[in-house]
Coordinates of C-alpha atoms and ligand atoms in Angstrom, one line a residue:
X1274 CA -8.6 32.3 22.1
X1275 CA -5.0 31.3 21.3
X1276 CA -5.0 29.0 18.3
X1277 CA -2.7 25.8 18.3
X1278 CA -3.3 24.6 14.6
X1279 CA -4.0 26.5 11.4
X1280 CA -5.8 24.3 9.5
X1281 CA -6.9 24.4 5.6
X1282 CA -9.9 22.7 4.3
X1283 CA -9.8 19.8 1.7
X1284 CA -11.0 22.3 -1.1
X1285 CA -7.8 24.3 -0.1
X1286 CA -5.5 21.6 -1.2
X1287 CA -3.3 22.9 -3.8
X1288 CA -4.1 22.1 -7.4
X1289 CA -0.6 22.5 -8.8
X1290 CA 3.2 21.6 -7.5
X1291 CA 5.6 24.8 -7.9
X1292 CA 8.6 24.0 -10.0
X1293 CA 11.8 26.0 -8.9
X1294 CA 13.8 25.3 -12.0
X1295 CA 12.7 28.7 -14.0
X1296 CA 13.0 30.8 -11.0
X1297 CA 16.8 29.4 -10.1
X1298 CA 19.4 32.1 -10.0
X1299 CA 21.8 30.3 -12.4
X1300 CA 20.8 27.5 -14.6
X1301 CA 20.5 23.8 -13.2
X1302 CA 23.5 21.6 -15.0
X1303 CA 22.7 18.6 -16.6
X1304 CA 23.1 15.0 -15.7
X1305 CA 25.8 13.3 -17.4
X1306 CA 26.3 9.9 -18.9
X1307 CA 29.1 8.4 -17.1
X1308 CA 30.7 6.9 -20.4
X1309 CA 30.6 9.8 -22.6
X1310 CA 30.4 12.9 -20.2
X1311 CA 27.7 14.2 -22.4
X1312 CA 24.4 15.6 -21.1
X1313 CA 22.1 12.6 -21.0
X1314 CA 18.6 12.5 -22.9
X1315 CA 15.2 11.6 -22.1
X1316 CA 15.8 8.0 -23.6
X1317 CA 18.8 7.4 -21.4
X1318 CA 16.0 7.5 -18.6
X1319 CA 13.1 5.7 -20.1
X1320 CA 14.4 2.4 -19.2
X1321 CA 13.4 2.9 -15.4
X1322 CA 11.3 6.0 -15.5
X1323 CA 8.0 6.8 -16.9
X1324 CA 8.2 9.7 -19.7
X1325 CA 5.8 11.8 -17.4
X1326 CA 8.4 12.0 -14.6
X1327 CA 11.2 12.4 -17.0
X1328 CA 9.1 15.6 -18.5
X1329 CA 8.8 16.6 -15.0
X1330 CA 12.5 16.2 -14.1
X1331 CA 13.3 18.8 -16.7
X1332 CA 10.3 21.0 -17.2
X1333 CA 10.5 24.8 -17.3
X1334 CA 7.0 25.1 -16.5
X1335 CA 6.5 26.9 -13.3
X1336 CA 3.4 25.3 -12.2
X1337 CA 2.6 21.7 -12.9
X1338 CA -1.2 20.4 -12.4
X1339 CA -1.5 17.7 -9.7
X1340 CA -3.6 15.1 -11.4
X1341 CA -7.1 14.4 -9.9
X1342 CA -6.2 10.8 -8.7
X1343 CA -3.5 11.8 -6.7
X1344 CA -5.4 15.0 -5.2
X1345 CA -7.9 12.2 -4.0
X1346 CA -5.3 10.2 -2.2
X1347 CA -3.6 13.4 -0.8
X1348 CA -7.3 14.2 0.5
X1349 CA -7.0 11.3 3.1
X1350 CA -4.4 13.2 5.4
X1351 CA -3.8 16.7 3.4
X1352 CA -3.7 19.7 4.0
X1353 CA -1.6 18.6 6.9
X1354 CA -1.9 20.8 10.1
X1355 CA 0.5 23.8 10.8
X1356 CA 1.1 24.1 14.3
X1357 CA 2.0 26.7 16.7
X1358 CA 4.6 25.1 19.1
X1359 CA 3.3 27.3 22.1
X1360 CA 4.5 24.7 24.9
X1361 CA 7.8 24.6 23.6
X1362 CA 8.0 28.3 23.3
X1363 CA 7.1 28.4 26.8
X1364 CA 9.6 25.9 28.1
X1365 CA 12.5 27.7 26.0
X1366 CA 11.1 31.0 27.5
X1367 CA 11.8 32.4 24.0
X1368 CA 10.0 35.4 22.5
X1369 CA 10.3 33.5 19.1
X1370 CA 6.8 32.4 17.5
X1371 CA 7.9 28.8 16.6
X1372 CA 5.7 27.0 14.0
X1373 CA 5.9 23.3 12.4
X1374 CA 4.0 21.9 9.5
X1375 CA 3.0 18.4 10.5
X1376 CA 4.0 15.6 7.8
X1377 CA 3.6 13.2 10.5
X1378 CA -0.2 12.8 10.2
X1379 CA 0.3 10.7 6.7
X1380 CA -0.7 7.0 7.1
X1381 CA 2.9 6.3 6.6
X1382 CA 4.0 8.8 9.1
X1383 CA 5.8 11.3 7.0
X1384 CA 6.4 13.4 4.2
X1385 CA 7.1 10.6 1.9
X1386 CA 3.9 9.7 0.4
X1387 CA 3.5 13.2 -1.0
X1388 CA 5.8 11.7 -3.9
X1389 CA 5.4 8.1 -3.6
X1390 CA 1.5 8.7 -4.5
X1391 CA 2.4 10.7 -7.4
X1392 CA 5.0 8.4 -8.8
X1393 CA 2.5 5.2 -8.6
X1394 CA 0.0 7.1 -10.3
X1395 CA 2.4 8.0 -13.2
X1396 CA 3.8 4.5 -13.4
X1397 CA 0.5 2.5 -13.4
X1398 CA -0.5 5.1 -16.1
X1399 CA 2.5 4.2 -18.2
X1400 CA 1.6 0.4 -17.8
X1401 CA 4.3 -0.3 -15.4
X1402 CA 3.0 -3.4 -12.8
X1403 CA 5.9 -3.5 -10.5
X1404 CA 8.4 -0.8 -8.4
X1405 CA 11.6 -1.2 -7.2
X1406 CA 13.2 1.1 -4.7
X1407 CA 15.7 1.4 -1.8
X1408 CA 15.0 2.6 1.5
X1409 CA 17.0 3.8 4.6
X1410 CA 14.9 3.9 7.9
X1411 CA 11.9 2.2 6.3
X1412 CA 9.8 5.6 5.9
X1413 CA 10.3 6.1 2.0
X1414 CA 9.7 2.3 1.5
X1415 CA 6.7 2.2 3.5
X1416 CA 5.3 5.2 1.9
X1417 CA 6.0 3.7 -1.9
X1418 CA 4.4 0.4 -0.2
X1419 CA 1.0 2.3 0.6
X1420 CA 1.1 4.3 -2.7
X1421 CA 1.4 0.8 -4.8
X1422 CA -1.0 -0.9 -2.6
X1423 CA -3.6 2.4 -3.8
X1424 CA -2.7 1.8 -7.6
X1425 CA -2.5 -2.2 -7.5
X1426 CA 1.4 -2.1 -8.1
X1427 CA 3.9 -4.9 -6.6
X1428 CA 6.6 -3.4 -4.8
X1429 CA 10.3 -4.4 -3.9
X1430 CA 12.0 -2.7 -1.6
X1431 CA 15.8 -2.9 -0.5
X1432 CA 16.3 -1.8 2.8
X1433 CA 19.7 -0.8 4.3
X1434 CA 20.8 -3.5 6.5
X1435 CA 21.4 -1.7 9.4
X1436 CA 17.8 -0.4 9.4
X1437 CA 16.3 -3.7 8.3
X1438 CA 17.6 -4.9 11.9
X1439 CA 17.1 -1.7 14.0
X1440 CA 13.5 -1.1 12.5
X1441 CA 11.6 -4.5 12.3
X1442 CA 7.9 -2.8 12.6
X1443 CA 8.6 -0.6 9.6
X1444 CA 9.3 -3.7 7.5
X1445 CA 5.9 -5.1 9.0
X1446 CA 4.1 -1.8 7.9
X1447 CA 5.6 -2.5 4.2
X1448 CA 4.3 -6.0 4.5
X1449 CA 0.8 -5.0 5.4
X1450 CA 0.5 -3.0 2.3
X1451 CA 1.9 -5.8 0.1
X1452 CA 5.5 -4.7 -0.5
X1453 CA 8.3 -7.7 -0.5
X1454 CA 11.5 -6.2 1.6
X1455 CA 15.0 -7.3 1.3
X1456 CA 18.0 -6.4 3.6
X1457 CA 20.7 -4.7 1.4
X1458 CA 23.1 -5.5 0.1
X1459 CA 21.4 -8.7 -0.8
X1460 CA 22.2 -11.7 -3.3
X1461 CA 19.5 -10.7 -5.6
X1462 CA 21.3 -8.7 -7.5
X1463 CA 25.1 -8.3 -9.2
X1464 CA 25.5 -5.2 -7.4
X1465 CA 24.7 -6.7 -4.0
X1466 CA 26.7 -9.9 -4.5
X1467 CA 29.7 -7.9 -5.8
X1468 CA 29.5 -5.6 -2.3
X1469 CA 29.0 -8.7 -0.1
X1470 CA 31.9 -10.4 -1.6
X1471 CA 34.2 -7.7 -0.9
X1472 CA 32.4 -6.7 2.6
X1473 CA 30.3 -9.7 3.6
X1474 CA 29.6 -7.7 7.3
X1475 CA 28.6 -4.1 5.8
X1476 CA 26.0 -2.2 7.4
X1477 CA 24.6 -1.2 3.8
X1478 CA 24.4 2.3 2.8
X1479 CA 21.7 4.2 0.6
X1480 CA 23.9 4.0 -2.3
X1481 CA 24.3 0.4 -2.1
X1482 CA 20.3 -0.1 -1.8
X1483 CA 19.7 2.5 -4.9
X1484 CA 22.3 0.3 -6.9
X1485 CA 20.2 -2.7 -6.0
X1486 CA 17.0 -1.5 -6.8
X1487 CA 18.2 0.2 -10.2
X1488 CA 19.4 -3.1 -11.4
X1489 CA 16.4 -4.6 -10.6
X1490 CA 14.4 -2.2 -12.4
X1491 CA 16.8 -1.7 -15.6
X1492 CA 16.8 -5.9 -15.9
X1493 CA 13.0 -6.3 -15.7
X1494 CA 10.7 -4.7 -18.4
X1495 CA 7.7 -4.8 -16.4
X1496 CA 9.5 -3.1 -13.6
X1497 CA 10.7 0.8 -13.1
X1498 CA 12.6 2.4 -10.5
X1499 CA 11.3 4.9 -7.8
X1500 CA 13.5 7.2 -5.9
X1501 CA 12.2 8.8 -2.7
X1502 CA 14.6 11.8 -2.7
X1503 CA 17.3 13.7 -4.7
X1504 CA 15.6 14.1 -8.1
X1505 CA 13.9 17.4 -9.5
X1506 CA 10.5 15.5 -9.7
X1507 CA 10.7 14.3 -6.1
X1508 CA 11.5 18.0 -5.0
X1509 CA 8.5 19.1 -7.2
X1510 CA 6.1 16.7 -5.7
X1511 CA 6.9 17.8 -2.0
X1512 CA 6.2 21.4 -2.9
X1513 CA 2.7 20.4 -1.7
X1514 CA 4.2 21.3 2.2
X1515 CA 5.4 24.5 1.2
X1516 CA 2.8 25.6 -0.8
X1517 CA 0.4 24.7 2.0
X1518 CA 2.6 26.2 4.7
X1519 CA 2.6 29.9 3.1
X1520 CA -1.4 29.7 2.9
X1521 CA -1.5 28.8 6.4
X1522 CA 1.1 31.3 7.6
X1523 CA -0.8 33.9 5.7
X1524 CA -3.8 33.0 7.8
X1525 CA -2.0 33.4 11.1
X1526 CA -1.0 36.9 9.6
X1527 CA 3.0 35.6 9.5
X1528 CA 5.8 36.3 7.6
X1529 CA 8.6 33.6 8.2
X1530 CA 11.9 34.7 9.0
X1531 CA 13.7 31.1 9.5
X1532 CA 12.7 28.2 7.5
X1533 CA 14.2 24.7 8.8
X1534 CA 14.4 21.1 7.7
X1535 CA 16.2 18.1 8.1
X1536 CA 18.2 16.9 4.9
X1537 CA 18.9 13.4 3.9
X1538 CA 18.6 13.5 -0.2
X1539 CA 16.9 17.0 0.5
X1540 CA 13.2 16.5 -0.3
X1541 CA 11.5 17.6 2.8
X1542 CA 13.4 20.7 3.3
X1543 CA 13.2 21.6 -0.6
X1544 CA 9.6 20.9 -0.7
X1545 CA 8.9 23.0 2.3
X1546 CA 11.2 25.9 1.3
X1547 CA 11.2 26.1 -2.4
X1548 CA 8.0 28.0 -2.6
X1549 CA 9.7 30.5 -0.5
X1550 CA 12.9 30.8 -2.5
X1551 CA 11.5 33.4 -5.3
X1552 CA 10.7 35.5 -2.1
X1553 CA 14.1 35.5 -1.1
X1554 CA 15.6 36.1 -4.3
X1555 CA 13.6 39.2 -4.6
X1556 CA 15.2 40.4 -1.4
X1557 CA 13.0 39.2 1.6
X1558 CA 14.9 38.4 4.7
X1559 CA 14.3 34.6 5.1
X1560 CA 17.2 32.2 6.3
X1561 CA 16.5 28.9 5.0
X1562 CA 18.6 26.4 7.1
X1563 CA 19.1 22.8 6.1
X1564 CA 20.5 20.3 8.9
X1565 CA 22.4 17.3 8.4
X1566 CA 24.2 14.5 10.8
X1567 CA 27.8 15.1 11.7
X1568 CA 28.0 11.1 10.6
X1569 CA 27.1 12.1 7.2
X1570 CA 28.0 15.9 6.6
X1571 CA 27.4 15.9 3.0
X1572 CA 26.3 19.9 2.7
X1573 CA 28.8 20.8 5.3
X1574 CA 32.0 18.7 4.4
X1575 CA 31.4 17.2 0.9
X1576 CA 32.6 18.7 -2.5
X1577 CA 30.5 20.2 -4.9
X1578 CA 31.1 18.0 -8.0
X1579 CA 29.8 15.6 -10.4
X1580 CA 29.4 11.9 -8.9
X1581 CA 27.2 8.9 -8.9
X1582 CA 24.0 8.6 -7.0
X1583 CA 24.8 5.3 -6.0
X1584 CA 27.7 2.9 -4.9
X1585 CA 27.7 0.6 -8.1
X1586 CA 28.1 3.6 -10.4
X1587 CA 24.8 2.5 -12.4
X1588 CA 23.2 5.9 -12.3
X1589 CA 24.2 9.3 -14.4
X1590 CA 26.6 11.7 -13.0
X1591 CA 24.9 14.5 -10.9
X1592 CA 26.6 17.8 -9.8
X1593 CA 25.8 17.5 -6.0
X1594 CA 27.6 18.1 -3.0
X1595 CA 29.0 14.4 -2.1
X1596 CA 31.1 12.5 0.3
X1597 CA 31.7 10.3 -2.4
X1598 CA 29.7 7.6 -3.9
X1599 CA 31.7 4.8 -1.8
X1600 CA 31.5 6.7 1.6
X1601 CA 29.4 4.2 3.9
X1602 CA 28.5 6.3 7.0
X1603 CA 28.0 4.8 10.3
X1604 CA 25.1 3.2 11.4
X1605 CA 23.1 6.2 13.3
X1606 CA 19.6 5.9 13.8
X1607 CA 18.2 8.8 11.4
X1608 CA 18.7 6.1 8.7
X1609 CA 17.3 8.3 6.4
X1610 CA 19.8 11.2 6.6
X1611 CA 22.5 8.3 5.7
X1612 CA 23.1 9.3 2.2
X1613 CA 26.4 10.3 0.2
X1614 CA 24.9 13.2 -2.1
X1615 CA 22.0 15.6 -2.0
X1616 CA 19.5 16.7 -4.3
X1617 CA 21.2 18.9 -7.2
X1618 CA 18.6 21.5 -7.1
X1619 CA 19.2 22.3 -3.0
X1620 CA 22.9 21.8 -3.7
X1621 CA 22.9 24.6 -6.2
X1622 CA 21.1 27.0 -3.9
X1623 CA 23.7 25.8 -1.0
X1624 CA 26.6 26.6 -3.6
X1625 CA 25.0 30.0 -4.5
X1626 CA 24.3 30.8 -0.4
X1627 CA 20.7 30.9 -1.0
X1628 CA 20.3 28.1 1.7
X1629 CA 22.5 27.5 4.8
X1630 CA 23.5 24.0 6.2
X1631 CA 24.6 22.7 9.4
X1632 CA 25.2 19.3 11.6
X1633 CA 24.6 17.9 14.6
X1634 CA 25.6 14.5 16.2
X1635 CA 23.2 12.1 17.7
X1636 CA 23.0 12.9 21.4
X1637 CA 21.9 16.8 21.5
X1638 CA 19.5 15.6 18.5
X1639 CA 18.0 13.5 20.7
X1640 CA 17.8 15.6 23.7
X1641 CA 15.9 18.2 21.7
X1642 CA 13.4 15.4 20.4
X1643 CA 12.8 14.5 23.8
X1644 CA 12.0 18.2 25.1
X1645 CA 9.5 18.4 22.0
X1646 CA 7.9 15.2 23.0
X1647 CA 7.6 16.5 26.3
X1648 CA 6.1 19.7 25.2
X1649 CA 4.4 19.1 22.0
X1650 CA 3.5 15.5 22.7
X1651 CA 4.4 14.0 19.2
X1652 CA 7.9 12.1 19.3
X1653 CA 10.1 12.9 16.1
X1654 CA 11.5 10.6 13.9
X1655 CA 15.3 10.8 14.5
X1656 CA 15.8 12.6 11.0
X1657 CA 12.9 15.2 11.9
X1658 CA 14.7 15.2 15.3
X1659 CA 17.6 17.6 13.7
X1660 CA 15.1 20.4 12.5
X1661 CA 13.6 20.3 15.8
X1662 CA 17.3 20.7 17.4
X1663 CA 17.9 23.9 14.9
X1664 CA 14.4 25.3 15.7
X1665 CA 15.3 25.0 19.6
X1666 CA 18.7 26.5 18.8
X1667 CA 17.2 29.4 16.8
X1668 CA 14.7 30.2 19.4
X1669 CA 17.4 30.1 22.2
X1670 CA 19.5 32.7 20.2
X1671 CA 16.0 34.8 20.0
X1672 CA 15.9 34.8 23.5
X1673 CA 19.6 35.9 24.1
X1674 CA 19.1 38.8 21.6
X1675 CA 15.4 39.4 22.7
X1676 CA 14.2 39.1 19.0
X1677 CA 10.9 37.9 18.5
X1678 CA 11.6 35.8 15.1
X1679 CA 9.1 33.7 13.3
X1680 CA 10.7 30.2 13.1
X1681 CA 9.0 27.4 10.8
X1682 CA 10.3 24.0 10.5
X1683 CA 9.1 20.7 8.6
X1684 CA 8.2 18.1 10.9
X1685 CA 8.9 15.2 8.5
X1686 CA 7.9 12.4 10.3
X1687 CA 6.8 10.8 13.7
X1688 CA 9.1 8.3 15.5
X1689 CA 6.7 5.4 16.5
X1690 CA 8.8 2.8 14.9
X1691 CA 12.1 4.5 16.1
X1692 CA 11.4 3.8 19.6
X1693 CA 14.6 1.3 20.1
X1694 CA 16.6 4.5 19.3
X1695 CA 15.0 6.4 22.2
X1696 CA 15.5 3.5 24.4
X1697 CA 19.1 3.7 23.5
X1698 CA 19.4 7.4 24.2
X1699 CA 17.4 7.0 27.4
X1700 CA 20.0 4.2 28.6
X1701 CA 22.9 6.6 27.8
X1702 CA 24.1 4.0 25.0
X1703 CA 23.8 6.1 22.0
X1704 CA 27.0 6.9 20.6
X1705 CA 27.8 10.4 19.4
X1706 CA 29.4 9.6 15.9
X1707 CA 32.3 12.4 16.1
X1708 CA 34.7 10.4 14.4
X1709 CA 35.5 13.3 12.3
X1710 CA 34.9 11.2 9.2
X1711 CA 37.4 13.7 7.4
X1712 CA 39.9 10.7 6.4
X1713 CA 36.9 8.6 5.0
X1714 CA 35.7 11.6 3.1
X1715 CA 39.1 11.9 1.7
X1716 CA 39.2 8.4 0.9
X1717 CA 35.5 8.1 -0.6
X1718 CA 36.7 11.6 -2.7
X1719 CA 39.5 9.8 -4.1
X1720 CA 37.2 7.5 -5.8
X1721 CA 35.3 10.1 -7.8
X1722 CA 34.4 9.3 -11.2
X1723 CA 36.7 11.0 -14.1
X1724 CA 34.4 12.6 -16.5
X1725 CA 35.4 12.2 -20.2
X1726 CA 35.5 15.5 -22.2
Ligands
PLP1015 C1 11.0 11.3 8.6 C2 12.1 11.5 7.6 N1 12.5 12.8 7.5 C3 13.5 13.1 6.8 C4 13.9 12.2 5.9 C5 15.1 12.8 4.8 O1 15.0 12.5 3.5 P1 14.7 13.9 2.6 O2 16.0 14.6 2.7 O3 14.6 13.1 1.3 O4 13.4 14.5 3.2 C6 13.6 10.9 5.9 C7 14.1 9.7 4.8 O5 14.1 8.7 4.9 C8 12.5 10.4 6.7 O6 12.3 9.5 6.9

């Protein structure tokens, strides 16, 4: 019988996360202090992060044990299934074998709880009682609300204003799990008030919401900040997806030719691909493709330079591809992909040409999502649909070249709370944001911080 799903038992849940840092082809440049231009130390981060996460951020250990308390919560939905997309393959008449790792089975509907649960655990262990965070489309906010609910922590979420309006049911989900949710920019923080004074009609951005959450955490001793992507420890926690996928592909007797994921801050893509990077560095022919929106083309059009992680300039300086921390992307429905920068680990690998990047606009992405929903049944989140589109494009290339490649992508989340976006697509009302934001990028890049030497 042809199988559609490759599953692992709960006993096969990985016991350790994989840390790519010791296996990098070149060392990862440090975060810098904006005032001095010097590398920051653990104490600089201790005001808003627990020490265990700070240690993970810089760890040189290849394998980091997953605490039992975290594994027990993972077990509620993990290991997640790896699906063979046989119906999609048939519809495309491709000789390619397409697989997708289904992270939409988590309670919050995406990969985000993989790090939310770990972060809530380490903060609780450090005696923190509240976490503050930002969220774009609401996937990360709902994941952290879920995790805080399990560990009895309060949770404050600054939700990008355009998504707060577009996705009311994500808000409901966060409320069910006990979080407080505010549209960002808000008047609760100095950063928010400052932005509102300059531009009262702003649609908001992840950079602005990060400024608000960081300020909230830094000004309350019982509160820490929690970030849903970008940082090394977030990539680390997400490697659970790639590690499971490796085991599942081995069970299916497969070696991947192409691995694909969408990129917002880089966590689902990195967690999925990083366990395969050492294979590639040892000479295995695997293409790793990160996919982003043309409306926020960080990897494909950004500059590789030090920049702030947030709009107000409260974070350390990070070496990454960036569109400039003042860049405000248009209000596309893939709200989780509207971030001006990307994870430094991922950016280093793009810079070293280990990872490729490409960008798509909204309508072709939704067209691919619809074909996926028609054939495989699951409605992808608009973010995830970027990966779906790339997988379909690669499968079509296989049809032309008659090559039977093994294409595997990370299905990072479902779109059950994004149905207004699908309505807009079906009614032909979705704008293709092809404004070629080159001018906006140029302006935002002119605003880059000057590094003191
Ligand atoms: C379903 C889904 N996929 C992908 C992303 C992009 O984030 P990251 O690049 O950190 O995985 C998001 C962000 O919110 C998301 O909600």
